Amino acid sequence: MSETVFNAELQYQTAIFIAKNLRSQGLLTEEEYAIIDTKLQAEFGPSLGTLLSENDWTL
């Protein structure tokens, strides 16, 4: 894994961790969380993040 790919993955995982915490505290709805996850994936293009995403990509 290159340093660029690693950094993108790290940034995505850090940001999604924060979003998950906000969701668990009731500060984000499921819909808001899904939007954030989609935007973060578009921004960082994580290779592992797509596999671990809670979004339903079959819709």
PDB file of N, CA and C in Angstrom:
ATOM      1  N   MET A   1       0.863  -1.168   0.000  1.00  0.00           N
ATOM      2  CA  MET A   1       0.000   0.000   0.000  1.00  0.00           C
ATOM      3  C   MET A   1       0.909   1.231   0.000  1.00  0.00           C
ATOM      4  N   SER A   2       0.670   2.119  -0.931  1.00  0.00           N
ATOM      5  CA  SER A   2       1.490   3.327  -1.007  1.00  0.00           C
ATOM      6  C   SER A   2       1.132   4.276   0.136  1.00  0.00           C
ATOM      7  N   GLU A   3       2.008   5.221   0.364  1.00  0.00           N
ATOM      8  CA  GLU A   3       1.771   6.197   1.424  1.00  0.00           C
ATOM      9  C   GLU A   3       0.523   7.035   1.130  1.00  0.00           C
ATOM     10  N   THR A   4       0.300   7.366  -0.126  1.00  0.00           N
ATOM     11  CA  THR A   4      -0.877   8.148  -0.512  1.00  0.00           C
ATOM     12  C   THR A   4      -2.162   7.380  -0.223  1.00  0.00           C
ATOM     13  N   VAL A   5      -2.191   6.110  -0.591  1.00  0.00           N
ATOM     14  CA  VAL A   5      -3.367   5.273  -0.341  1.00  0.00           C
ATOM     15  C   VAL A   5      -3.575   5.099   1.157  1.00  0.00           C
ATOM     16  N   PHE A   6      -2.491   4.866   1.880  1.00  0.00           N
ATOM     17  CA  PHE A   6      -2.577   4.710   3.330  1.00  0.00           C
ATOM     18  C   PHE A   6      -3.137   5.969   3.983  1.00  0.00           C
ATOM     19  N   ASN A   7      -2.653   7.133   3.582  1.00  0.00           N
ATOM     20  CA  ASN A   7      -3.129   8.391   4.164  1.00  0.00           C
ATOM     21  C   ASN A   7      -4.605   8.639   3.856  1.00  0.00           C
ATOM     22  N   ALA A   8      -5.037   8.318   2.643  1.00  0.00           N
ATOM     23  CA  ALA A   8      -6.452   8.468   2.285  1.00  0.00           C
ATOM     24  C   ALA A   8      -7.312   7.554   3.151  1.00  0.00           C
ATOM     25  N   GLU A   9      -6.866   6.338   3.341  1.00  0.00           N
ATOM     26  CA  GLU A   9      -7.596   5.375   4.170  1.00  0.00           C
ATOM     27  C   GLU A   9      -7.655   5.853   5.620  1.00  0.00           C
ATOM     28  N   LEU A  10      -6.536   6.329   6.120  1.00  0.00           N
ATOM     29  CA  LEU A  10      -6.476   6.824   7.490  1.00  0.00           C
ATOM     30  C   LEU A  10      -7.412   8.013   7.700  1.00  0.00           C
ATOM     31  N   GLN A  11      -7.417   8.940   6.770  1.00  0.00           N
ATOM     32  CA  GLN A  11      -8.294  10.111   6.875  1.00  0.00           C
ATOM     33  C   GLN A  11      -9.761   9.702   6.814  1.00  0.00           C
ATOM     34  N   TYR A  12     -10.087   8.772   5.926  1.00  0.00           N
ATOM     35  CA  TYR A  12     -11.471   8.293   5.838  1.00  0.00           C
ATOM     36  C   TYR A  12     -11.874   7.613   7.142  1.00  0.00           C
ATOM     37  N   GLN A  13     -11.055   6.703   7.631  1.00  0.00           N
ATOM     38  CA  GLN A  13     -11.387   5.960   8.850  1.00  0.00           C
ATOM     39  C   GLN A  13     -11.529   6.887  10.050  1.00  0.00           C
ATOM     40  N   THR A  14     -10.698   7.906  10.135  1.00  0.00           N
ATOM     41  CA  THR A  14     -10.790   8.879  11.230  1.00  0.00           C
ATOM     42  C   THR A  14     -12.099   9.654  11.150  1.00  0.00           C
ATOM     43  N   ALA A  15     -12.429  10.138   9.957  1.00  0.00           N
ATOM     44  CA  ALA A  15     -13.655  10.925   9.784  1.00  0.00           C
ATOM     45  C   ALA A  15     -14.903  10.079  10.000  1.00  0.00           C
ATOM     46  N   ILE A  16     -14.909   8.836   9.531  1.00  0.00           N
ATOM     47  CA  ILE A  16     -16.086   7.987   9.688  1.00  0.00           C
ATOM     48  C   ILE A  16     -16.246   7.567  11.148  1.00  0.00           C
ATOM     49  N   PHE A  17     -15.155   7.428  11.871  1.00  0.00           N
ATOM     50  CA  PHE A  17     -15.209   7.144  13.309  1.00  0.00           C
ATOM     51  C   PHE A  17     -15.942   8.262  14.041  1.00  0.00           C
ATOM     52  N   ILE A  18     -15.627   9.503  13.697  1.00  0.00           N
ATOM     53  CA  ILE A  18     -16.296  10.660  14.301  1.00  0.00           C
ATOM     54  C   ILE A  18     -17.783  10.654  13.951  1.00  0.00           C
ATOM     55  N   ALA A  19     -18.093  10.389  12.686  1.00  0.00           N
ATOM     56  CA  ALA A  19     -19.495  10.351  12.256  1.00  0.00           C
ATOM     57  C   ALA A  19     -20.268   9.249  12.981  1.00  0.00           C
ATOM     58  N   LYS A  20     -19.640   8.083  13.165  1.00  0.00           N
ATOM     59  CA  LYS A  20     -20.299   6.992  13.885  1.00  0.00           C
ATOM     60  C   LYS A  20     -20.576   7.378  15.331  1.00  0.00           C
ATOM     61  N   ASN A  21     -19.634   8.066  15.943  1.00  0.00           N
ATOM     62  CA  ASN A  21     -19.841   8.521  17.321  1.00  0.00           C
ATOM     63  C   ASN A  21     -20.992   9.519  17.407  1.00  0.00           C
ATOM     64  N   LEU A  22     -21.056  10.435  16.462  1.00  0.00           N
ATOM     65  CA  LEU A  22     -22.157  11.405  16.442  1.00  0.00           C
ATOM     66  C   LEU A  22     -23.494  10.699  16.241  1.00  0.00           C
ATOM     67  N   ARG A  23     -23.507   9.692  15.384  1.00  0.00           N
ATOM     68  CA  ARG A  23     -24.734   8.921  15.156  1.00  0.00           C
ATOM     69  C   ARG A  23     -25.140   8.166  16.414  1.00  0.00           C
ATOM     70  N   SER A  24     -24.190   7.565  17.097  1.00  0.00           N
ATOM     71  CA  SER A  24     -24.509   6.788  18.300  1.00  0.00           C
ATOM     72  C   SER A  24     -25.007   7.676  19.439  1.00  0.00           C
ATOM     73  N   GLN A  25     -24.618   8.944  19.408  1.00  0.00           N
ATOM     74  CA  GLN A  25     -25.085   9.899  20.412  1.00  0.00           C
ATOM     75  C   GLN A  25     -26.417  10.535  20.031  1.00  0.00           C
ATOM     76  N   GLY A  26     -26.932  10.170  18.870  1.00  0.00           N
ATOM     77  CA  GLY A  26     -28.200  10.708  18.411  1.00  0.00           C
ATOM     78  C   GLY A  26     -28.090  12.082  17.781  1.00  0.00           C
ATOM     79  N   LEU A  27     -26.872  12.507  17.461  1.00  0.00           N
ATOM     80  CA  LEU A  27     -26.658  13.823  16.877  1.00  0.00           C
ATOM     81  C   LEU A  27     -26.735  13.799  15.353  1.00  0.00           C
ATOM     82  N   LEU A  28     -26.699  12.593  14.772  1.00  0.00           N
ATOM     83  CA  LEU A  28     -26.889  12.405  13.338  1.00  0.00           C
ATOM     84  C   LEU A  28     -27.952  11.331  13.136  1.00  0.00           C
ATOM     85  N   THR A  29     -28.796  11.525  12.139  1.00  0.00           N
ATOM     86  CA  THR A  29     -29.752  10.478  11.778  1.00  0.00           C
ATOM     87  C   THR A  29     -29.041   9.456  10.890  1.00  0.00           C
ATOM     88  N   GLU A  30     -29.699   8.314  10.656  1.00  0.00           N
ATOM     89  CA  GLU A  30     -29.145   7.309   9.749  1.00  0.00           C
ATOM     90  C   GLU A  30     -28.957   7.889   8.347  1.00  0.00           C
ATOM     91  N   GLU A  31     -29.918   8.698   7.917  1.00  0.00           N
ATOM     92  CA  GLU A  31     -29.836   9.301   6.586  1.00  0.00           C
ATOM     93  C   GLU A  31     -28.666  10.271   6.487  1.00  0.00           C
ATOM     94  N   GLU A  32     -28.480  11.098   7.513  1.00  0.00           N
ATOM     95  CA  GLU A  32     -27.354  12.040   7.517  1.00  0.00           C
ATOM     96  C   GLU A  32     -26.026  11.286   7.511  1.00  0.00           C
ATOM     97  N   TYR A  33     -25.969  10.213   8.296  1.00  0.00           N
ATOM     98  CA  TYR A  33     -24.753   9.400   8.345  1.00  0.00           C
ATOM     99  C   TYR A  33     -24.439   8.804   6.967  1.00  0.00           C
ATOM    100  N   ALA A  34     -25.458   8.283   6.295  1.00  0.00           N
ATOM    101  CA  ALA A  34     -25.257   7.689   4.968  1.00  0.00           C
ATOM    102  C   ALA A  34     -24.739   8.725   3.976  1.00  0.00           C
ATOM    103  N   ILE A  35     -25.261   9.938   4.050  1.00  0.00           N
ATOM    104  CA  ILE A  35     -24.802  11.015   3.163  1.00  0.00           C
ATOM    105  C   ILE A  35     -23.343  11.349   3.449  1.00  0.00           C
ATOM    106  N   ILE A  36     -23.005  11.455   4.730  1.00  0.00           N
ATOM    107  CA  ILE A  36     -21.626  11.764   5.122  1.00  0.00           C
ATOM    108  C   ILE A  36     -20.687  10.660   4.645  1.00  0.00           C
ATOM    109  N   ASP A  37     -21.080   9.404   4.842  1.00  0.00           N
ATOM    110  CA  ASP A  37     -20.242   8.283   4.425  1.00  0.00           C
ATOM    111  C   ASP A  37     -19.997   8.327   2.915  1.00  0.00           C
ATOM    112  N   THR A  38     -21.045   8.582   2.160  1.00  0.00           N
ATOM    113  CA  THR A  38     -20.923   8.661   0.706  1.00  0.00           C
ATOM    114  C   THR A  38     -19.971   9.786   0.299  1.00  0.00           C
ATOM    115  N   LYS A  39     -20.120  10.950   0.921  1.00  0.00           N
ATOM    116  CA  LYS A  39     -19.250  12.088   0.584  1.00  0.00           C
ATOM    117  C   LYS A  39     -17.805  11.824   0.990  1.00  0.00           C
ATOM    118  N   LEU A  40     -17.603  11.187   2.144  1.00  0.00           N
ATOM    119  CA  LEU A  40     -16.239  10.880   2.577  1.00  0.00           C
ATOM    120  C   LEU A  40     -15.572   9.877   1.634  1.00  0.00           C
ATOM    121  N   GLN A  41     -16.338   8.904   1.172  1.00  0.00           N
ATOM    122  CA  GLN A  41     -15.768   7.942   0.230  1.00  0.00           C
ATOM    123  C   GLN A  41     -15.401   8.618  -1.087  1.00  0.00           C
ATOM    124  N   ALA A  42     -16.234   9.551  -1.523  1.00  0.00           N
ATOM    125  CA  ALA A  42     -15.929  10.289  -2.752  1.00  0.00           C
ATOM    126  C   ALA A  42     -14.684  11.158  -2.561  1.00  0.00           C
ATOM    127  N   GLU A  43     -14.558  11.731  -1.393  1.00  0.00           N
ATOM    128  CA  GLU A  43     -13.427  12.628  -1.096  1.00  0.00           C
ATOM    129  C   GLU A  43     -12.106  11.873  -0.989  1.00  0.00           C
ATOM    130  N   PHE A  44     -12.100  10.767  -0.234  1.00  0.00           N
ATOM    131  CA  PHE A  44     -10.852  10.079   0.079  1.00  0.00           C
ATOM    132  C   PHE A  44     -10.592   8.839  -0.773  1.00  0.00           C
ATOM    133  N   GLY A  45     -11.628   8.255  -1.376  1.00  0.00           N
ATOM    134  CA  GLY A  45     -11.463   7.060  -2.194  1.00  0.00           C
ATOM    135  C   GLY A  45     -10.773   5.921  -1.461  1.00  0.00           C
ATOM    136  N   PRO A  46     -11.248   5.583  -0.269  1.00  0.00           N
ATOM    137  CA  PRO A  46     -10.564   4.544   0.501  1.00  0.00           C
ATOM    138  C   PRO A  46     -10.764   3.159  -0.122  1.00  0.00           C
ATOM    139  N   SER A  47      -9.725   2.349  -0.110  1.00  0.00           N
ATOM    140  CA  SER A  47      -9.858   1.006  -0.667  1.00  0.00           C
ATOM    141  C   SER A  47     -10.556   0.069   0.312  1.00  0.00           C
ATOM    142  N   LEU A  48     -10.214   0.133   1.574  1.00  0.00           N
ATOM    143  CA  LEU A  48     -10.853  -0.716   2.577  1.00  0.00           C
ATOM    144  C   LEU A  48     -12.175  -0.122   3.051  1.00  0.00           C
ATOM    145  N   GLY A  49     -12.271   1.180   3.066  1.00  0.00           N
ATOM    146  CA  GLY A  49     -13.484   1.847   3.537  1.00  0.00           C
ATOM    147  C   GLY A  49     -14.723   1.442   2.769  1.00  0.00           C
ATOM    148  N   THR A  50     -14.587   1.213   1.480  1.00  0.00           N
ATOM    149  CA  THR A  50     -15.718   0.791   0.663  1.00  0.00           C
ATOM    150  C   THR A  50     -16.197  -0.590   1.100  1.00  0.00           C
ATOM    151  N   LEU A  51     -15.275  -1.453   1.437  1.00  0.00           N
ATOM    152  CA  LEU A  51     -15.639  -2.800   1.877  1.00  0.00           C
ATOM    153  C   LEU A  51     -16.304  -2.797   3.248  1.00  0.00           C
ATOM    154  N   LEU A  52     -15.920  -1.858   4.096  1.00  0.00           N
ATOM    155  CA  LEU A  52     -16.418  -1.805   5.467  1.00  0.00           C
ATOM    156  C   LEU A  52     -17.613  -0.881   5.631  1.00  0.00           C
ATOM    157  N   SER A  53     -18.004  -0.201   4.584  1.00  0.00           N
ATOM    158  CA  SER A  53     -19.090   0.764   4.656  1.00  0.00           C
ATOM    159  C   SER A  53     -20.404   0.104   5.050  1.00  0.00           C
ATOM    160  N   GLU A  54     -21.195   0.837   5.811  1.00  0.00           N
ATOM    161  CA  GLU A  54     -22.516   0.375   6.206  1.00  0.00           C
ATOM    162  C   GLU A  54     -23.575   0.768   5.183  1.00  0.00           C
ATOM    163  N   ASN A  55     -23.207   1.546   4.179  1.00  0.00           N
ATOM    164  CA  ASN A  55     -24.154   1.938   3.120  1.00  0.00           C
ATOM    165  C   ASN A  55     -24.521   0.729   2.290  1.00  0.00           C
ATOM    166  N   ASP A  56     -25.773   0.696   1.868  1.00  0.00           N
ATOM    167  CA  ASP A  56     -26.249  -0.371   0.996  1.00  0.00           C
ATOM    168  C   ASP A  56     -26.012   0.065  -0.440  1.00  0.00           C
ATOM    169  N   TRP A  57     -24.961  -0.443  -1.058  1.00  0.00           N
ATOM    170  CA  TRP A  57     -24.564  -0.017  -2.402  1.00  0.00           C
ATOM    171  C   TRP A  57     -25.345  -0.729  -3.490  1.00  0.00           C
ATOM    172  N   THR A  58     -26.299  -1.591  -3.112  1.00  0.00           N
ATOM    173  CA  THR A  58     -27.068  -2.313  -4.115  1.00  0.00           C
ATOM    174  C   THR A  58     -28.298  -1.544  -4.575  1.00  0.00           C
ATOM    175  N   LEU A  59     -28.587  -0.420  -3.956  1.00  0.00           N
ATOM    176  CA  LEU A  59     -29.775   0.369  -4.323  1.00  0.00           C
ATOM    177  C   LEU A  59     -29.544   1.126  -5.600  1.00  0.00           C
TER     178      LEU A  59
END
